[in-house]
PDB file of C-alpha atoms in Angstrom:
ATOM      1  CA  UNK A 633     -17.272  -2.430 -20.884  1.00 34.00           C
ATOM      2  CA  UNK A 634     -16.071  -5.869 -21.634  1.00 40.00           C
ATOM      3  CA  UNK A 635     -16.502  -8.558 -18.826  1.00 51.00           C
ATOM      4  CA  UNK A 636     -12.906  -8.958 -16.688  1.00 67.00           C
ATOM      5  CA  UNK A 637     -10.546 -11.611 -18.362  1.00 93.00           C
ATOM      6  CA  UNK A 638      -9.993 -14.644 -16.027  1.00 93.00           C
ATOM      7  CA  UNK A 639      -6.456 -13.760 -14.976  1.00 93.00           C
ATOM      8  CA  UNK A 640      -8.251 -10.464 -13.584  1.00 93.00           C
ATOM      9  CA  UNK A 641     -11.265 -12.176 -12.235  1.00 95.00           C
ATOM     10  CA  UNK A 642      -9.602 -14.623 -10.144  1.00 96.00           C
ATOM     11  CA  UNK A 643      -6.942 -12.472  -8.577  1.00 95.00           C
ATOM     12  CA  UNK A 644      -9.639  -9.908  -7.718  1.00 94.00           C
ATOM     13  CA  UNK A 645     -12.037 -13.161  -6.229  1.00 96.00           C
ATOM     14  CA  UNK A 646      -8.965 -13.366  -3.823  1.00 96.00           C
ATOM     15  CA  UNK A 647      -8.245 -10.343  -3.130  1.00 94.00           C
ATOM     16  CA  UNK A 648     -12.018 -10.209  -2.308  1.00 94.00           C
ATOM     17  CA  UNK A 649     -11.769 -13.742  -0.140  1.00 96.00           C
ATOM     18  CA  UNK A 650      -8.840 -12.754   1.653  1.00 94.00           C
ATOM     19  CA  UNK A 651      -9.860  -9.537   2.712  1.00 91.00           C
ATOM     20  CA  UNK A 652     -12.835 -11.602   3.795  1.00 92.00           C
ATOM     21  CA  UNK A 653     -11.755 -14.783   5.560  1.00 93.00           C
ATOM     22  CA  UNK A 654      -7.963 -14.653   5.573  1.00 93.00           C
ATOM     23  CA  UNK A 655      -5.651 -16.451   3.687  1.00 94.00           C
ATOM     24  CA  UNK A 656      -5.489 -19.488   5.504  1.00 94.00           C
ATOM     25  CA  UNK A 657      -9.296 -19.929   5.095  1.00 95.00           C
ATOM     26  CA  UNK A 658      -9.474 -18.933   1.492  1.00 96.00           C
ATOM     27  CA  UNK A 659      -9.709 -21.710  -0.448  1.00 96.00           C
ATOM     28  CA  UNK A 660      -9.080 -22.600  -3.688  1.00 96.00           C
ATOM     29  CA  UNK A 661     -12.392 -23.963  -4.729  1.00 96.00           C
ATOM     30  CA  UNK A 662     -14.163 -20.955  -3.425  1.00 97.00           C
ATOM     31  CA  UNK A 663     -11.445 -18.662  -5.101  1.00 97.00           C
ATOM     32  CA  UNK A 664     -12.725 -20.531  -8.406  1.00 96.00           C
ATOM     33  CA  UNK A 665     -16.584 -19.907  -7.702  1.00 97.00           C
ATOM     34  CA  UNK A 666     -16.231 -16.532  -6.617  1.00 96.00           C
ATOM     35  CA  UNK A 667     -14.092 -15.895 -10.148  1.00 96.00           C
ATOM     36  CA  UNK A 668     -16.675 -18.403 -12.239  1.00 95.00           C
ATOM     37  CA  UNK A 669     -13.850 -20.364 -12.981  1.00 96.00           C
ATOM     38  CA  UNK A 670     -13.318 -24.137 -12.885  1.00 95.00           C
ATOM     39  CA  UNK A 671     -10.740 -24.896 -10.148  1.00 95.00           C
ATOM     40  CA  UNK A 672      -8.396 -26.493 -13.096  1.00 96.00           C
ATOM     41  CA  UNK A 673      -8.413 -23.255 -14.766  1.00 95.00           C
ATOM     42  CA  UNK A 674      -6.767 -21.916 -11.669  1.00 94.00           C
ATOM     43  CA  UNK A 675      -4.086 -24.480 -11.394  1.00 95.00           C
ATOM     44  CA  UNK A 676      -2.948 -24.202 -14.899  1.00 95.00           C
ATOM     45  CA  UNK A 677      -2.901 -20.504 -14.610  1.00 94.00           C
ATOM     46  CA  UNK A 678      -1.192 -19.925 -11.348  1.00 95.00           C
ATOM     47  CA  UNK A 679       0.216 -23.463 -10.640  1.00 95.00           C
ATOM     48  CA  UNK A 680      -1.459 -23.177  -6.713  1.00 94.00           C
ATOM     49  CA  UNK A 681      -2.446 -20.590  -3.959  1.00 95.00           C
ATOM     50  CA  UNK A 682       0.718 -19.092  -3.304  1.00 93.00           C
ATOM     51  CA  UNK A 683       1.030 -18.670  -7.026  1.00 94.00           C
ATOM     52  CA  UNK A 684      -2.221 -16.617  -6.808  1.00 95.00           C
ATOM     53  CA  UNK A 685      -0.840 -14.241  -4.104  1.00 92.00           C
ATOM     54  CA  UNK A 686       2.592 -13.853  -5.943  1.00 90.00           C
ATOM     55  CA  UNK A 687       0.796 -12.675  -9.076  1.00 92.00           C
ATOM     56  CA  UNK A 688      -1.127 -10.524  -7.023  1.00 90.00           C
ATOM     57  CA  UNK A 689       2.071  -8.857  -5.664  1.00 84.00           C
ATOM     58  CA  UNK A 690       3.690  -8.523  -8.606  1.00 84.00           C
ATOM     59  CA  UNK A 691       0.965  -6.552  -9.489  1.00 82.00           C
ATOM     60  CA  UNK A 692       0.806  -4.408  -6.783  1.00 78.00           C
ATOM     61  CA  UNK A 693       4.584  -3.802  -7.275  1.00 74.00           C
ATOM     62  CA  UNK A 694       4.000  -2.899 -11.260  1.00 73.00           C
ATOM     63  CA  UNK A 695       1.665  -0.353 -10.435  1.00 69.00           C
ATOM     64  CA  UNK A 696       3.827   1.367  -8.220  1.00 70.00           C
ATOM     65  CA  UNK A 697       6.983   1.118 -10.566  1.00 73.00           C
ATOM     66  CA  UNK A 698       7.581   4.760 -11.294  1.00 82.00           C
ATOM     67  CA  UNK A 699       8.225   6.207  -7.721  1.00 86.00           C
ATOM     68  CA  UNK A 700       7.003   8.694  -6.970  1.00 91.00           C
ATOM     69  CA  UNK A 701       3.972   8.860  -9.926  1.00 90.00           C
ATOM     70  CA  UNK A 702       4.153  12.140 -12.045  1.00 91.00           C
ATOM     71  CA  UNK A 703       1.122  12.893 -11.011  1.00 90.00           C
ATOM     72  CA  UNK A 704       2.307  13.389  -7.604  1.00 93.00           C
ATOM     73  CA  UNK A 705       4.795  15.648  -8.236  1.00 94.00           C
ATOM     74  CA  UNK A 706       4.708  19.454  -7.280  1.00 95.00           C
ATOM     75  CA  UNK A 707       7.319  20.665  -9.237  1.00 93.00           C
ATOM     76  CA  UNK A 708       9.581  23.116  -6.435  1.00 91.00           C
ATOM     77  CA  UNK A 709       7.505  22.050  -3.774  1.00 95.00           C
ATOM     78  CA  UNK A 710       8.158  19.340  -1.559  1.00 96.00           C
ATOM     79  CA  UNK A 711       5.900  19.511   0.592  1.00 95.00           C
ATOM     80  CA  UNK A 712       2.751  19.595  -1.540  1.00 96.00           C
ATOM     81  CA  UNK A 713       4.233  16.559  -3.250  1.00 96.00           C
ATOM     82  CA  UNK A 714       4.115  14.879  -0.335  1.00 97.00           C
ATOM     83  CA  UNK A 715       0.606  15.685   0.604  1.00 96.00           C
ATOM     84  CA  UNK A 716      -0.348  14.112  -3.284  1.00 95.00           C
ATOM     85  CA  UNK A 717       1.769  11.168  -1.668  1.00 96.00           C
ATOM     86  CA  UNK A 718      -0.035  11.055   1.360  1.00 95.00           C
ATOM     87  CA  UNK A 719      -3.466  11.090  -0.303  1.00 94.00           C
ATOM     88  CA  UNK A 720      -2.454   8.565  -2.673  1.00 93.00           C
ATOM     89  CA  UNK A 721      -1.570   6.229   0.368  1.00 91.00           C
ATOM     90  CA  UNK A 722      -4.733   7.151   2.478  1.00 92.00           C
ATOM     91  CA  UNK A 723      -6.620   5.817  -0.752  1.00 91.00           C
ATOM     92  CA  UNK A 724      -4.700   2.747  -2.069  1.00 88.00           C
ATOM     93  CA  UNK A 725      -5.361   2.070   2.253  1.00 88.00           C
ATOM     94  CA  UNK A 726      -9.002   2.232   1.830  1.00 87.00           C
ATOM     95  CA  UNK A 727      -8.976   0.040  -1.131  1.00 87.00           C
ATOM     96  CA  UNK A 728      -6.589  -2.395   0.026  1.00 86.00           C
ATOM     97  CA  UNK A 729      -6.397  -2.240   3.953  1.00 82.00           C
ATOM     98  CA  UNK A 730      -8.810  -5.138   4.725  1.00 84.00           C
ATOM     99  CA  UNK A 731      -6.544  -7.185   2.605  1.00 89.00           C
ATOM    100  CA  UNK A 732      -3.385  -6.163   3.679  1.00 87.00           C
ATOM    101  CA  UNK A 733      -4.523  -6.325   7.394  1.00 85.00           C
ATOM    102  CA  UNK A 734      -5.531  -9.929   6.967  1.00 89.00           C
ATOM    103  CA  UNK A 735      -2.148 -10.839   5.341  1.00 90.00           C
ATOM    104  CA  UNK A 736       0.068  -8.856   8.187  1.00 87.00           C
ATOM    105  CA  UNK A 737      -1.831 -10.969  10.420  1.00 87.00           C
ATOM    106  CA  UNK A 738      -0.869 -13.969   9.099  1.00 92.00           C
ATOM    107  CA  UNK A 739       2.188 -13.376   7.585  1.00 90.00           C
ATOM    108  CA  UNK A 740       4.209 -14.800  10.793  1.00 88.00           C
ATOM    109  CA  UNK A 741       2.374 -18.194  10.537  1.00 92.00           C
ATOM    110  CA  UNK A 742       2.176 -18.866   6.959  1.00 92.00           C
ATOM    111  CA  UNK A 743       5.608 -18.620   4.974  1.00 92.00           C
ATOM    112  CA  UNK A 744       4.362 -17.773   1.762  1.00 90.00           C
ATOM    113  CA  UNK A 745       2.654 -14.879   3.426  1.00 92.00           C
ATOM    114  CA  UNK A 746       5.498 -13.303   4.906  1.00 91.00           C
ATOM    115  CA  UNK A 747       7.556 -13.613   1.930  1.00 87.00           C
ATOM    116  CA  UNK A 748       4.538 -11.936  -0.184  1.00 84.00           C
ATOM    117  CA  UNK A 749       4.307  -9.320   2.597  1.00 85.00           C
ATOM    118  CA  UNK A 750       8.367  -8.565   3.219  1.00 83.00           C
ATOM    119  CA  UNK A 751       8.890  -7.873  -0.669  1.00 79.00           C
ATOM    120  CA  UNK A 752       5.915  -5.447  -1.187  1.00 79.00           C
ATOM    121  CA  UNK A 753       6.485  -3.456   2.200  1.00 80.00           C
ATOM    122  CA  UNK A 754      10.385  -3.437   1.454  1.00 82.00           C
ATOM    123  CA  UNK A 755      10.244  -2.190  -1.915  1.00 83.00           C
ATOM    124  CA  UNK A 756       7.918  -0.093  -0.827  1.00 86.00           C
ATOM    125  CA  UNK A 757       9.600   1.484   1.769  1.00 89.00           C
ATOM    126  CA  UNK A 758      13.013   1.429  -0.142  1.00 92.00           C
ATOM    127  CA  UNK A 759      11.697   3.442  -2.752  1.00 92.00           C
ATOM    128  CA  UNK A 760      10.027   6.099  -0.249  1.00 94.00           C
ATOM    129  CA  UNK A 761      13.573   5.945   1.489  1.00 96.00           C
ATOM    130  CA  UNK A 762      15.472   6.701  -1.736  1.00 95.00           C
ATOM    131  CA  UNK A 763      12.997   9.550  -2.751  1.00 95.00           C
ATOM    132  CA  UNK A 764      13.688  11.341   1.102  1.00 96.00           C
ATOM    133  CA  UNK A 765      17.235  10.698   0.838  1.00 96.00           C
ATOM    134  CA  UNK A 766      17.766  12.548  -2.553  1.00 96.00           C
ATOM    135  CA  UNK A 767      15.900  15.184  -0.842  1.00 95.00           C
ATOM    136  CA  UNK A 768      17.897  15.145   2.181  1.00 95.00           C
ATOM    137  CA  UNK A 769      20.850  15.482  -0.127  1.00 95.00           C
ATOM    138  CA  UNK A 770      19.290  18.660  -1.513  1.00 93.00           C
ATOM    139  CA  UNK A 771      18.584  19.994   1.824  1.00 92.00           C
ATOM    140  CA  UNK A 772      14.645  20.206   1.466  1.00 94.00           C
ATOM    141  CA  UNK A 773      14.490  17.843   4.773  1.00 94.00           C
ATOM    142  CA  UNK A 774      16.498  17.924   7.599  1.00 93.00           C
ATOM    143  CA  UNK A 775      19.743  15.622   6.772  1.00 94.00           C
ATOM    144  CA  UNK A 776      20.139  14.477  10.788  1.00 94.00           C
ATOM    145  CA  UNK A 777      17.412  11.289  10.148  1.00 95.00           C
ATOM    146  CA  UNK A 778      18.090   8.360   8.713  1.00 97.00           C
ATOM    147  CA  UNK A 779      15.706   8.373   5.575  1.00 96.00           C
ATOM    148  CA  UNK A 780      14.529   4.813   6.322  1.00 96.00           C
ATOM    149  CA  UNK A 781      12.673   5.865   9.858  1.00 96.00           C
ATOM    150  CA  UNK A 782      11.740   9.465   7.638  1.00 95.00           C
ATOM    151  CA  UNK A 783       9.764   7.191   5.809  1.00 95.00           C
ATOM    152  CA  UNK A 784       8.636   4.509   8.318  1.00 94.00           C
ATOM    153  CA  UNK A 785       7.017   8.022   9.552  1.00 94.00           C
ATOM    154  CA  UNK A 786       5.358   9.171   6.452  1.00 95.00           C
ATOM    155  CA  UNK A 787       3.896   5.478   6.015  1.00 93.00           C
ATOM    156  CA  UNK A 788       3.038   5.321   9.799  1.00 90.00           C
ATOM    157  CA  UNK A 789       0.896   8.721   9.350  1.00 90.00           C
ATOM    158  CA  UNK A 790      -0.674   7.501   6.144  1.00 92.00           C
ATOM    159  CA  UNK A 791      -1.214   3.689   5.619  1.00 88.00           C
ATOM    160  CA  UNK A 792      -0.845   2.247   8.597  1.00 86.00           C
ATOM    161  CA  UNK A 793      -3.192   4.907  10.646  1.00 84.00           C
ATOM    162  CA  UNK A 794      -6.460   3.568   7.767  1.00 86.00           C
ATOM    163  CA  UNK A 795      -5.600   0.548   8.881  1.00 83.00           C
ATOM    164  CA  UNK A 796      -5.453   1.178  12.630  1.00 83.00           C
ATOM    165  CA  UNK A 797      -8.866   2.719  12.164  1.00 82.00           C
ATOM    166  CA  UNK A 798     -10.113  -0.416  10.292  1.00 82.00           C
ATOM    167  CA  UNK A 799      -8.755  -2.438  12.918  1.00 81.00           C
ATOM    168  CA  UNK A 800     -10.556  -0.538  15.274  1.00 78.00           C
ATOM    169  CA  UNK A 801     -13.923   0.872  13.598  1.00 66.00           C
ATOM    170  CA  UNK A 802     -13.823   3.895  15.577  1.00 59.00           C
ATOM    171  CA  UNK A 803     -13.363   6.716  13.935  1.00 59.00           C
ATOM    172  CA  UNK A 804     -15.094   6.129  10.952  1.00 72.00           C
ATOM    173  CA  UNK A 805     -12.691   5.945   8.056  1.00 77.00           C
ATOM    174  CA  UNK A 806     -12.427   9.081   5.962  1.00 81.00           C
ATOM    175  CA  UNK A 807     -15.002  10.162   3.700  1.00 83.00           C
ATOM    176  CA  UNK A 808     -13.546  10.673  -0.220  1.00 83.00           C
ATOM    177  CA  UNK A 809     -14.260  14.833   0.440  1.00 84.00           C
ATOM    178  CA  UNK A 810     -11.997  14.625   3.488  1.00 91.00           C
ATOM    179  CA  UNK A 811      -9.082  12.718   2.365  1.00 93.00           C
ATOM    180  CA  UNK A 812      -6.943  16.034   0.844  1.00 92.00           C
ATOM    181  CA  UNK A 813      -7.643  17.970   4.016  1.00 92.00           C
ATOM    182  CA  UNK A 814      -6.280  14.699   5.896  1.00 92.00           C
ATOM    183  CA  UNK A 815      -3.223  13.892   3.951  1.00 94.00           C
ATOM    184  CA  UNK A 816      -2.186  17.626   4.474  1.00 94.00           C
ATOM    185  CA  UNK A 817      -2.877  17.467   8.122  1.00 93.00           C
ATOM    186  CA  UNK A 818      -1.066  14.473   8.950  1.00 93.00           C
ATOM    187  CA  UNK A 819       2.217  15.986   6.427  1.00 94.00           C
ATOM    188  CA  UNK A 820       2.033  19.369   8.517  1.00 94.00           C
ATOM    189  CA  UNK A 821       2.721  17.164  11.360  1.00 92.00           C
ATOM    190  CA  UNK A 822       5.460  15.194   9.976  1.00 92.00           C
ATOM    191  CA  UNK A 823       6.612  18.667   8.010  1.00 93.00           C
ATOM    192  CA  UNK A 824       7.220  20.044  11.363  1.00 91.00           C
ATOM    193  CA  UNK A 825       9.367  17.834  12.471  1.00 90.00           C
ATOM    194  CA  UNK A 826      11.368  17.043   9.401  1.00 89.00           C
ATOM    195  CA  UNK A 827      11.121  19.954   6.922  1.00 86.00           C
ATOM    196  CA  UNK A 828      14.374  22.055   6.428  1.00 81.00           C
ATOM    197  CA  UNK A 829      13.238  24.149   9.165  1.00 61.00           C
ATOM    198  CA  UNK A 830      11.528  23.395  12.343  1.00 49.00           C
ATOM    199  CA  UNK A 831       8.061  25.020  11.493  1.00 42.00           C
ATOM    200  CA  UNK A 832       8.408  26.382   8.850  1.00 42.00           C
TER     201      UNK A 832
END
């Protein structure tokens, strides 16, 4: 395999940084070292820090462009498409939740932060929203809840609980084995309250 291009290398030494030390504390020298790049090499590339961190969400948001992925999709059944959802989450949370928890945490004190943070979660949630709603409208889920807080939910029960655990360290975080029979857990629990019918 041929050795990571720099672009590559010193987005994923910040990733790697942030998730460490925050973004505040990550600094652009180190970013450099940790990529094996000269500092200059990171200017002319990405013009500063906050350059870094918007490259690194516009990659985020190109790998989720098609919403939801084909792969996800259970064609007829809602339900097990959202469990492929759910897993999906529970995974891109175990990759990225040390980084993401770090940037939440900062987002309110550092402006480029919270502008990074408020587009990905957004368009993240927008897309979710849209996806529920054109379900709604073909009465797979119950039509009486707004499709915003329908997928504030589904997030809630994925995402956000890795990242309570990390935040925590107790439970351990899932093991790779147990992350289907998780995902379908936590959408029986949201299935029961917003599937077509109650229970069903």
């Amino acid at each position: 395999m041929p050795p990571a291009n720099t672009r590559t290398r010193i987005l994923a030494a910040t990733a790697e940084l942030i998730a460490e030390r925050g973004y505040a504390a990550t600094t652009t020298s180190a970013i450099a070292e940790r990529a094996g790049v000269n500092e200059v090499t990171l200017f002319r590339r990405f013009g500063s820090k906050a350059g870094i961190l918007r490259a690194m969400g516009d990659m985020a948001a190109a790998a989720r462009r098609e919403f939801p992925p084909p792969d996800a999709i259970v064609a007829g059944d809602l339900r097990a498409t959202l469990g492929r959802l759910a897993e999906i989450e529970i995974r891109d949370a175990i990759t990225s939740g040390g980084l993401v928890l770090r940037l939440t945490l900062e987002a309110r004190a550092v402006p480029e932060v919270q502008a990074a943070m408020s587009e990905i979660a957004s368009s993240n949630l927008e897309r979710m929203a849209e996806f529920l709603g054109e379900n709604q409208a073909d009465e797979r889920l119950r039509t009486d809840i707004d499709p915003h807080l329908l997928a504030e939910a589904f997030y809630g029960l994925t995402s956000t609980l890795v990242m309570q655990r990390m935040t925590l360290a107790e439970p351990d975080l899932p093991a790779d084995e147990e992350i289907t029979a998780l995902a379908a857990k936590l959408v029986e629990m949201l299935w029961s309250g917003v599937g077509p019918e109650r229970g069903e």
